[in-house]
mmCIF file of C-alpha atoms in Angstrom:
data_model
loop_
_atom_site.group_PDB
_atom_site.id
_atom_site.type_symbol
_atom_site.label_atom_id
_atom_site.label_comp_id
_atom_site.label_asym_id
_atom_site.label_seq_id
_atom_site.Cartn_x
_atom_site.Cartn_y
_atom_site.Cartn_z
ATOM 1 C CA MET A 1 9.388 18.961 12.591
ATOM 2 C CA PHE A 2 9.139 16.373 9.774
ATOM 3 C CA GLY A 3 8.328 19.144 7.269
ATOM 4 C CA SER A 4 11.870 20.557 7.454
ATOM 5 C CA PHE A 5 14.073 19.499 4.534
ATOM 6 C CA TYR A 6 17.122 18.946 6.771
ATOM 7 C CA TRP A 7 15.144 16.907 9.305
ATOM 8 C CA LYS A 8 13.841 14.707 6.499
ATOM 9 C CA ILE A 9 17.386 13.991 5.324
ATOM 10 C CA ILE A 10 18.649 13.290 8.838
ATOM 11 C CA LEU A 11 15.713 11.054 9.860
ATOM 12 C CA SER A 12 15.756 9.131 6.568
ATOM 13 C CA PHE A 13 19.503 8.527 6.827
ATOM 14 C CA LEU A 14 19.110 7.420 10.463
ATOM 15 C CA ALA A 15 16.466 4.824 9.510
ATOM 16 C CA PHE A 16 18.621 3.523 6.651
ATOM 17 C CA PHE A 17 21.760 3.422 8.810
ATOM 18 C CA LEU A 18 20.129 1.519 11.696
ATOM 19 C CA LEU A 19 18.524 -1.081 9.437
ATOM 20 C CA THR A 20 21.601 -1.696 7.284
ATOM 21 C CA VAL A 21 23.976 -1.911 10.260
ATOM 22 C CA ILE A 22 21.761 -4.624 11.751
ATOM 23 C CA LEU A 23 21.507 -6.458 8.432
ATOM 24 C CA SER A 24 25.266 -6.345 7.776
ATOM 25 C CA GLY A 25 26.007 -7.750 11.249
ATOM 26 C CA GLY A 26 27.347 -4.665 12.986
ATOM 27 C CA ILE A 27 29.345 -1.484 12.389
ATOM 28 C CA LYS A 28 32.594 -3.337 11.737
ATOM 29 C CA GLY A 29 33.181 -3.492 8.005
ATOM 30 C CA TYR A 30 29.931 -1.631 7.400
ATOM 31 C CA PHE A 31 31.269 0.970 4.951
ATOM 32 C CA LYS A 32 33.136 -1.707 3.025
ATOM 33 C CA SER A 33 29.892 -3.655 2.673
ATOM 34 C CA LEU A 34 28.127 -0.505 1.516
ATOM 35 C CA LEU A 35 30.703 -0.009 -1.254
ATOM 36 C CA VAL A 36 30.298 -3.675 -2.282
ATOM 37 C CA ALA A 37 26.509 -3.210 -2.524
ATOM 38 C CA ILE A 38 26.855 -0.050 -4.670
ATOM 39 C CA LYS A 39 29.444 -1.722 -6.931
ATOM 40 C CA ARG A 40 27.260 -4.798 -7.478
ATOM 41 C CA LEU A 41 24.236 -2.654 -8.252
ATOM 42 C CA LEU A 42 26.103 -0.619 -10.885
ATOM 43 C CA THR A 43 28.129 -3.450 -12.462
ATOM 44 C CA THR A 44 25.667 -6.365 -12.427
ATOM 45 C CA ARG A 45 23.265 -5.776 -15.320
ATOM 46 C CA GLU A 46 20.462 -7.947 -13.926
ATOM 47 C CA TYR A 47 20.487 -6.226 -10.538
ATOM 48 C CA PHE A 48 20.575 -2.794 -12.156
ATOM 49 C CA PHE A 49 17.569 -3.527 -14.412
ATOM 50 C CA TYR A 50 15.524 -4.912 -11.542
ATOM 51 C CA PHE A 51 16.260 -1.725 -9.572
ATOM 52 C CA LEU A 52 15.442 0.449 -12.606
ATOM 53 C CA GLY A 53 12.174 -1.468 -13.076
ATOM 54 C CA ILE A 54 11.117 -0.661 -9.514
ATOM 55 C CA LEU A 55 11.834 3.060 -10.070
ATOM 56 C CA ILE A 56 9.712 2.990 -13.223
ATOM 57 C CA LEU A 57 6.828 1.387 -11.300
ATOM 58 C CA LEU A 58 7.050 4.111 -8.650
ATOM 59 C CA PHE A 59 7.038 6.744 -11.409
ATOM 60 C CA PHE A 60 3.849 5.312 -12.901
ATOM 61 C CA ASP A 61 2.326 5.377 -9.406
ATOM 62 C CA ILE A 62 2.961 9.128 -9.260
ATOM 63 C CA LEU A 63 1.399 9.556 -12.722
ATOM 64 C CA GLU A 64 -1.707 7.697 -11.561
ATOM 65 C CA LEU A 65 -2.003 10.041 -8.575
ATOM 66 C CA LYS A 66 -1.775 13.101 -10.822
ATOM 67 C CA GLY A 67 -4.667 11.774 -12.856
ATOM 68 C CA GLU A 68 -6.871 10.974 -9.887
ATOM 69 C CA SER A 69 -8.908 14.157 -10.221
ATOM 70 C CA SER A 70 -10.419 12.761 -13.434
ATOM 71 C CA PHE A 71 -11.419 9.413 -11.845
ATOM 72 C CA PRO A 72 -14.910 8.773 -10.529
ATOM 73 C CA SER A 73 -15.070 9.021 -6.741
ATOM 74 C CA SER A 74 -17.530 8.149 -4.013
ATOM 75 C CA TYR A 75 -17.456 8.177 -0.220
ATOM 76 C CA LEU A 76 -20.009 5.380 -0.168
ATOM 77 C CA TYR A 77 -17.603 2.542 0.645
ATOM 78 C CA SER A 78 -15.797 4.607 3.297
ATOM 79 C CA TYR A 79 -19.025 5.351 5.127
ATOM 80 C CA PHE A 80 -19.936 1.666 5.318
ATOM 81 C CA ILE A 81 -16.521 0.901 6.775
ATOM 82 C CA ALA A 82 -16.641 3.843 9.198
ATOM 83 C CA LYS A 83 -19.917 2.656 10.659
ATOM 84 C CA ILE A 84 -18.196 -0.563 11.809
ATOM 85 C CA GLU A 85 -14.597 0.464 12.528
ATOM 86 C CA ALA A 86 -14.629 4.107 13.699
ATOM 87 C CA PRO A 87 -15.417 3.399 17.412
ATOM 88 C CA PHE A 88 -12.442 1.026 17.681
ATOM 89 C CA ILE A 89 -9.999 3.433 16.015
ATOM 90 C CA MET A 90 -11.190 6.318 18.237
ATOM 91 C CA LYS A 91 -10.606 4.162 21.297
ATOM 92 C CA LEU A 92 -7.137 3.238 20.004
ATOM 93 C CA GLN A 93 -6.274 6.911 19.493
ATOM 94 C CA SER A 94 -7.473 7.866 22.976
ATOM 95 C CA PHE A 95 -4.029 6.763 24.233
ATOM 96 C CA HIS A 96 -1.685 9.217 22.497
ATOM 97 C CA PRO A 97 1.435 10.112 24.537
ATOM 98 C CA ALA A 98 3.902 12.260 22.546
ATOM 99 C CA TRP A 99 6.565 9.533 22.342
ATOM 100 C CA LEU A 100 4.152 7.014 20.843
ATOM 101 C CA VAL A 101 2.809 9.440 18.250
ATOM 102 C CA PHE A 102 6.384 10.355 17.314
ATOM 103 C CA LEU A 103 7.399 6.681 17.030
ATOM 104 C CA PHE A 104 4.550 5.667 14.737
ATOM 105 C CA SER A 105 4.841 8.883 12.686
ATOM 106 C CA TYR A 106 8.536 8.129 12.169
ATOM 107 C CA VAL A 107 7.784 4.523 11.235
ATOM 108 C CA TYR A 108 5.117 5.557 8.678
ATOM 109 C CA VAL A 109 6.971 8.433 7.012
ATOM 110 C CA PHE A 110 10.629 7.276 7.197
ATOM 111 C CA LEU A 111 10.982 3.591 8.096
ATOM 112 C CA PHE A 112 8.609 2.284 5.426
ATOM 113 C CA PRO A 113 10.251 3.933 2.388
ATOM 114 C CA VAL A 114 13.721 2.962 3.655
ATOM 115 C CA LEU A 115 12.679 -0.693 4.167
ATOM 116 C CA PHE A 116 12.920 -1.431 0.442
ATOM 117 C CA VAL A 117 16.427 0.096 0.214
ATOM 118 C CA ALA A 118 17.524 -1.921 3.251
ATOM 119 C CA VAL A 119 16.293 -5.202 1.716
ATOM 120 C CA LEU A 120 18.003 -4.300 -1.570
ATOM 121 C CA TYR A 121 21.225 -3.556 0.345
ATOM 122 C CA TYR A 122 21.045 -6.968 2.050
ATOM 123 C CA GLY A 123 20.506 -8.725 -1.279
ATOM 124 C CA LEU A 124 23.444 -6.893 -2.858
ATOM 125 C CA ILE A 125 26.038 -7.470 -0.110
ATOM 126 C CA TYR A 126 25.195 -11.206 0.060
ATOM 127 C CA ASP A 127 24.588 -11.552 -3.709
ATOM 128 C CA LYS A 128 21.022 -12.891 -3.338
ATOM 129 C CA LYS A 129 19.618 -12.987 -6.860
ATOM 130 C CA ASN A 130 16.195 -14.443 -5.928
ATOM 131 C CA LEU A 131 15.742 -11.809 -3.224
ATOM 132 C CA ILE A 132 16.483 -8.880 -5.561
ATOM 133 C CA ALA A 133 14.340 -10.301 -8.352
ATOM 134 C CA GLY A 134 11.624 -10.864 -5.734
ATOM 135 C CA LEU A 135 11.637 -7.155 -4.846
ATOM 136 C CA PHE A 136 10.813 -6.258 -8.439
ATOM 137 C CA TYR A 137 7.986 -8.795 -8.731
ATOM 138 C CA ILE A 138 6.643 -7.771 -5.332
ATOM 139 C CA TYR A 139 6.298 -4.158 -6.483
ATOM 140 C CA LEU A 140 4.984 -5.138 -9.909
ATOM 141 C CA ILE A 141 2.164 -7.425 -8.753
ATOM 142 C CA ASN A 142 1.209 -5.395 -5.686
ATOM 143 C CA TYR A 143 0.739 -2.286 -7.822
ATOM 144 C CA LEU A 144 -1.031 -4.145 -10.638
ATOM 145 C CA VAL A 145 -3.540 -5.559 -8.155
ATOM 146 C CA ALA A 146 -3.975 -2.418 -6.043
ATOM 147 C CA MET A 147 -4.359 0.219 -8.790
ATOM 148 C CA PRO A 148 -7.669 -1.039 -10.195
ATOM 149 C CA PHE A 149 -9.103 -0.945 -6.668
ATOM 150 C CA TYR A 150 -7.878 2.643 -6.197
ATOM 151 C CA VAL A 151 -9.538 3.676 -9.438
ATOM 152 C CA ASN A 152 -12.797 1.714 -9.190
ATOM 153 C CA LEU A 153 -13.256 1.214 -5.457
ATOM 154 C CA PRO A 154 -11.911 4.335 -3.712
ATOM 155 C CA VAL A 155 -11.765 4.071 0.069
ATOM 156 C CA TYR A 156 -10.862 7.303 1.850
ATOM 157 C CA GLU A 157 -8.493 7.671 4.796
ATOM 158 C CA SER A 158 -10.254 7.302 8.107
ATOM 159 C CA TRP A 159 -9.486 10.803 9.457
ATOM 160 C CA SER A 160 -11.084 12.385 6.344
ATOM 161 C CA VAL A 161 -14.338 10.475 6.721
ATOM 162 C CA TYR A 162 -15.126 10.344 10.438
ATOM 163 C CA PRO A 163 -14.779 13.578 12.476
ATOM 164 C CA GLY A 164 -13.862 11.718 15.667
ATOM 165 C CA ILE A 165 -10.726 10.176 14.122
ATOM 166 C CA LYS A 166 -7.657 12.435 14.111
ATOM 167 C CA LEU A 167 -4.717 12.527 11.728
ATOM 168 C CA LEU A 168 -2.167 12.261 14.551
ATOM 169 C CA LEU A 169 0.670 12.516 12.037
ATOM 170 C CA GLU A 170 0.030 16.253 11.750
ATOM 171 C CA LYS A 171 1.458 16.784 15.248
ATOM 172 C CA TYR A 172 4.975 16.248 13.855
ATOM 173 C CA TYR A 173 4.293 16.740 10.144
ATOM 174 C CA PRO A 174 1.814 19.632 9.709
ATOM 175 C CA GLN A 175 2.553 19.864 5.965
ATOM 176 C CA PHE A 176 1.812 16.139 5.445
ATOM 177 C CA ASN A 177 -1.196 16.591 3.147
ATOM 178 C CA ALA A 178 0.612 19.180 1.023
ATOM 179 C CA GLN A 179 3.978 17.415 0.712
ATOM 180 C CA TYR A 180 3.423 13.679 1.143
ATOM 181 C CA ARG A 181 0.438 13.528 -1.230
ATOM 182 C CA VAL A 182 2.838 13.781 -4.159
ATOM 183 C CA PHE A 183 3.632 10.126 -3.360
ATOM 184 C CA SER A 184 0.343 9.030 -1.842
ATOM 185 C CA GLY A 185 -3.398 9.483 -2.200
ATOM 186 C CA ILE A 186 -6.139 10.246 0.271
ATOM 187 C CA ASN A 187 -8.438 7.658 -1.367
ATOM 188 C CA ASN A 188 -5.797 5.016 -2.198
ATOM 189 C CA ASN A 189 -6.563 2.958 0.888
ATOM 190 C CA PHE A 190 -7.916 -0.474 -0.078
ATOM 191 C CA PRO A 191 -5.791 -2.554 -0.036
ATOM 192 C CA SER A 192 -3.074 -0.949 2.101
ATOM 193 C CA LEU A 193 0.177 -0.938 0.119
ATOM 194 C CA HIS A 194 2.115 -0.058 3.289
ATOM 195 C CA THR A 195 0.868 -3.356 4.664
ATOM 196 C CA ALA A 196 1.089 -5.381 1.441
ATOM 197 C CA LEU A 197 4.689 -4.375 0.667
ATOM 198 C CA SER A 198 6.049 -4.738 4.214
ATOM 199 C CA VAL A 199 4.333 -8.139 4.624
ATOM 200 C CA SER A 200 5.656 -9.174 1.188
ATOM 201 C CA PHE A 201 9.221 -8.306 2.193
ATOM 202 C CA PHE A 202 8.912 -10.293 5.416
ATOM 203 C CA TYR A 203 7.254 -13.323 3.790
ATOM 204 C CA LEU A 204 9.857 -13.345 1.014
ATOM 205 C CA ALA A 205 12.643 -13.433 3.618
ATOM 206 C CA TYR A 206 10.797 -16.268 5.371
ATOM 207 C CA LYS A 207 10.379 -18.287 2.175
ATOM 208 C CA LEU A 208 14.039 -17.791 1.242
ATOM 209 C CA GLN A 209 15.106 -18.631 4.840
ATOM 210 C CA GLU A 210 16.993 -15.354 5.424
ATOM 211 C CA LYS A 211 16.803 -15.386 9.219
ATOM 212 C CA ARG A 212 18.477 -12.071 10.015
ATOM 213 C CA LEU A 213 16.312 -10.349 7.422
ATOM 214 C CA MET A 214 13.220 -12.065 8.826
ATOM 215 C CA GLY A 215 13.836 -10.646 12.292
ATOM 216 C CA VAL A 216 14.292 -7.053 11.092
ATOM 217 C CA LEU A 217 11.367 -7.181 8.659
ATOM 218 C CA GLY A 218 9.074 -8.933 11.169
ATOM 219 C CA ILE A 219 9.437 -6.138 13.748
ATOM 220 C CA SER A 220 9.268 -3.438 11.043
ATOM 221 C CA SER A 221 6.124 -4.885 9.463
ATOM 222 C CA VAL A 222 4.264 -5.033 12.788
ATOM 223 C CA LEU A 223 5.163 -1.393 13.560
ATOM 224 C CA ILE A 224 4.177 -0.224 10.063
ATOM 225 C CA ILE A 225 0.816 -2.018 10.173
ATOM 226 C CA ILE A 226 -0.084 -0.624 13.612
ATOM 227 C CA SER A 227 1.055 2.898 12.609
ATOM 228 C CA THR A 228 -1.282 3.030 9.596
ATOM 229 C CA VAL A 229 -4.360 2.469 11.781
ATOM 230 C CA TYR A 230 -3.183 4.349 14.884
ATOM 231 C CA LEU A 231 -2.327 7.528 12.985
ATOM 232 C CA GLY A 232 -5.833 7.722 11.487
ATOM 233 C CA ILE A 233 -4.958 6.725 7.917
ATOM 234 C CA HIS A 234 -6.026 3.164 7.166
ATOM 235 C CA TRP A 235 -9.054 1.113 8.136
ATOM 236 C CA ILE A 236 -8.595 -2.420 9.506
ATOM 237 C CA ILE A 237 -10.183 -3.890 6.384
ATOM 238 C CA ASP A 238 -7.417 -2.226 4.330
ATOM 239 C CA ILE A 239 -4.863 -3.956 6.537
ATOM 240 C CA ILE A 240 -6.516 -7.365 6.168
ATOM 241 C CA ALA A 241 -6.656 -6.998 2.376
ATOM 242 C CA GLY A 242 -2.995 -5.844 2.358
ATOM 243 C CA ILE A 243 -1.885 -8.886 4.381
ATOM 244 C CA PHE A 244 -3.614 -11.308 1.990
ATOM 245 C CA LEU A 245 -2.206 -9.448 -1.022
ATOM 246 C CA GLY A 246 1.345 -9.450 0.354
ATOM 247 C CA ILE A 247 1.296 -13.152 1.204
ATOM 248 C CA GLY A 248 -0.338 -14.063 -2.118
ATOM 249 C CA VAL A 249 2.242 -12.234 -4.232
ATOM 250 C CA VAL A 250 5.207 -13.920 -2.523
ATOM 251 C CA TYR A 251 3.497 -17.307 -2.530
ATOM 252 C CA PHE A 252 3.086 -17.219 -6.301
ATOM 253 C CA TYR A 253 6.603 -15.848 -6.835
ATOM 254 C CA THR A 254 8.278 -18.553 -4.772
ATOM 255 C CA TYR A 255 6.019 -21.228 -6.274
ATOM 256 C CA GLN A 256 7.351 -20.279 -9.679
ATOM 257 C CA LEU A 257 10.906 -20.546 -8.411
ATOM 258 C CA GLU A 258 10.300 -23.978 -6.938
ATOM 259 C CA GLU A 259 8.487 -25.265 -10.024
ATOM 260 C CA ARG A 260 11.152 -23.744 -12.308
ATOM 261 C CA LYS A 261 8.550 -22.159 -14.548
ATOM 262 C CA VAL A 262 8.883 -18.949 -16.549
ATOM 263 C CA LEU A 263 8.076 -16.017 -14.279
ATOM 264 C CA TYR A 264 7.389 -13.569 -17.033
ATOM 265 C CA ASN A 265 4.677 -15.580 -18.779
ATOM 266 C CA PHE A 266 2.951 -16.506 -15.505
ATOM 267 C CA TYR A 267 2.804 -12.975 -14.178
ATOM 268 C CA LYS A 268 1.770 -11.569 -17.540
ATOM 269 C CA LYS A 269 -1.262 -13.877 -17.646
ATOM 270 C CA LEU A 270 -2.094 -13.258 -13.990
ATOM 271 C CA ALA A 271 -1.836 -9.456 -14.275
ATOM 272 C CA PHE A 272 -3.768 -9.089 -17.516
ATOM 273 C CA GLY A 273 -6.448 -11.538 -16.444
ATOM 274 C CA PHE A 274 -6.999 -9.693 -13.188
ATOM 275 C CA LEU A 275 -6.960 -6.261 -14.823
ATOM 276 C CA ALA A 276 -9.443 -7.370 -17.472
ATOM 277 C CA VAL A 277 -11.942 -8.562 -14.863
ATOM 278 C CA VAL A 278 -11.572 -5.579 -12.494
ATOM 279 C CA PHE A 279 -11.685 -2.931 -15.221
ATOM 280 C CA PHE A 280 -14.683 -4.594 -16.868
ATOM 281 C CA LEU A 281 -16.575 -4.539 -13.586
ATOM 282 C CA GLY A 282 -15.376 -1.008 -12.849
ATOM 283 C CA GLY A 283 -16.478 0.155 -16.276
ATOM 284 C CA LEU A 284 -19.846 -1.489 -15.764
ATOM 285 C CA VAL A 285 -20.337 0.513 -12.544
ATOM 286 C CA ASN A 286 -18.528 3.766 -13.284
ATOM 287 C CA GLY A 287 -18.329 4.095 -17.042
ATOM 288 C CA GLY A 288 -20.375 4.907 -20.115
ATOM 289 C CA ALA A 289 -23.890 6.249 -20.117
ATOM 290 C CA HIS A 290 -24.643 4.887 -16.635
ATOM 291 C CA ALA A 291 -22.079 6.999 -14.756
ATOM 292 C CA GLU A 292 -24.164 10.127 -14.308
ATOM 293 C CA LYS A 293 -27.249 8.212 -13.186
ATOM 294 C CA TYR A 294 -25.147 6.023 -10.870
ATOM 295 C CA TYR A 295 -23.552 8.916 -8.981
ATOM 296 C CA ALA A 296 -26.769 10.886 -8.772
ATOM 297 C CA TYR A 297 -28.350 7.841 -7.170
ATOM 298 C CA LEU A 298 -25.514 7.468 -4.690
ATOM 299 C CA LYS A 299 -25.837 11.087 -3.616
ATOM 300 C CA ARG A 300 -29.528 10.561 -2.859
ATOM 301 C CA GLN A 301 -28.918 7.312 -1.034
ATOM 302 C CA VAL A 302 -25.888 8.142 1.083
ATOM 303 C CA SER A 303 -26.210 10.370 4.095
ATOM 304 C CA TYR A 304 -23.716 9.563 6.805
ATOM 305 C CA TYR A 305 -25.823 10.879 9.684
ATOM 306 C CA GLU A 306 -28.807 8.715 8.684
ATOM 307 C CA PHE A 307 -26.922 5.439 8.749
ATOM 308 C CA HIS A 308 -28.228 4.408 12.147
ATOM 309 C CA GLU A 309 -31.829 4.374 10.866
ATOM 310 C CA LYS A 310 -31.597 3.543 7.176
ATOM 311 C CA ALA A 311 -28.504 1.367 6.584
ATOM 312 C CA THR A 312 -30.488 -1.838 5.889
ATOM 313 C CA ASN A 313 -32.920 -0.172 3.485
ATOM 314 C CA LYS A 314 -30.073 1.512 1.612
ATOM 315 C CA LEU A 315 -28.309 -1.801 1.050
ATOM 316 C CA LYS A 316 -31.500 -3.325 -0.312
ATOM 317 C CA ASN A 317 -32.073 -0.388 -2.613
ATOM 318 C CA LEU A 318 -28.500 -0.507 -3.855
ATOM 319 C CA TYR A 319 -28.882 -4.203 -4.632
ATOM 320 C CA LYS A 320 -32.079 -3.610 -6.621
ATOM 321 C CA PHE A 321 -30.466 -0.706 -8.474
ATOM 322 C CA PHE A 322 -27.356 -2.677 -9.502
ATOM 323 C CA LYS A 323 -29.521 -5.626 -10.542
ATOM 324 C CA THR A 324 -31.593 -3.361 -12.829
ATOM 325 C CA GLU A 325 -28.447 -1.742 -14.267
ATOM 326 C CA LEU A 326 -26.919 -5.159 -14.985
ATOM 327 C CA GLU A 327 -30.102 -6.367 -16.713
ATOM 328 C CA GLU A 328 -30.165 -3.224 -18.885
ATOM 329 C CA PHE A 329 -26.492 -3.680 -19.758
ATOM 330 C CA SER A 330 -26.906 -7.405 -20.556
ATOM 331 C CA GLY A 331 -29.974 -6.734 -22.717
ATOM 332 C CA LYS A 332 -27.888 -4.715 -25.183
ATOM 333 C CA PHE A 333 -25.844 -7.766 -26.199
#
């Protein structure tokens, strides 16, 4: 059903229409408000450049996904997580009436992408500069923080790791892996950007005291977070990391507003400092002359069906291996 082009248009428009009608206070004067939002976006230079900046960030996200085949990958982290979380997710999925699967599938595929547009619409019709600027910084910092993890610490979607977990989304969107993967990645799981972004939107509305926006985003965020686990996509640890990331990004953004400091310089230092640390550690593990030996070792060590007997010994061996690698690396300098 969701794979049809016309159904995608209809269901996307429906999600946008419902959210924006609620945010504008009802159907009366709705189309006039919509025209006001479009006019402000096109005629206010600052709003337009923030919007353009978000589109550029999303474009770079797609480029990163196209280059994923050249990145190092390992199921190691996913297997550790599955050992702990898989029984709970399987139990959660045991209750799967058609209406519930449809609801969460709709929330994941259509409500989440439209959420950003709805918040932008609200900011435009009420001329909320801090809210619109916040959207840009939310996307910028969330992606800057998440991308190094996707490259250096790949965690695979739960359905692809554990045979007992189903990708329930396929019931209504059988072409999901062929079509949606243009904008997503099967190993881009930790932290959950669905969670981080939706929590960021809600927390930003809370910090700016936008009560109507808070109500809409609060309900939407809860549904989005539950859907990512229930449908067999994210692990709970991805959700926890996404919540902390979303809250942290907005906290620092609003702190800068309150302290009247320069946003650009602060975020530039934060982003480059974080990237330097993560990519250094990632290069230490995945890069250079150690890469081939590292992945050969992981293949020998990791066997999913042996976890019950050998998990403790494997962790000890991994610790010894990394310690030896670090000592070799340090000895060269």
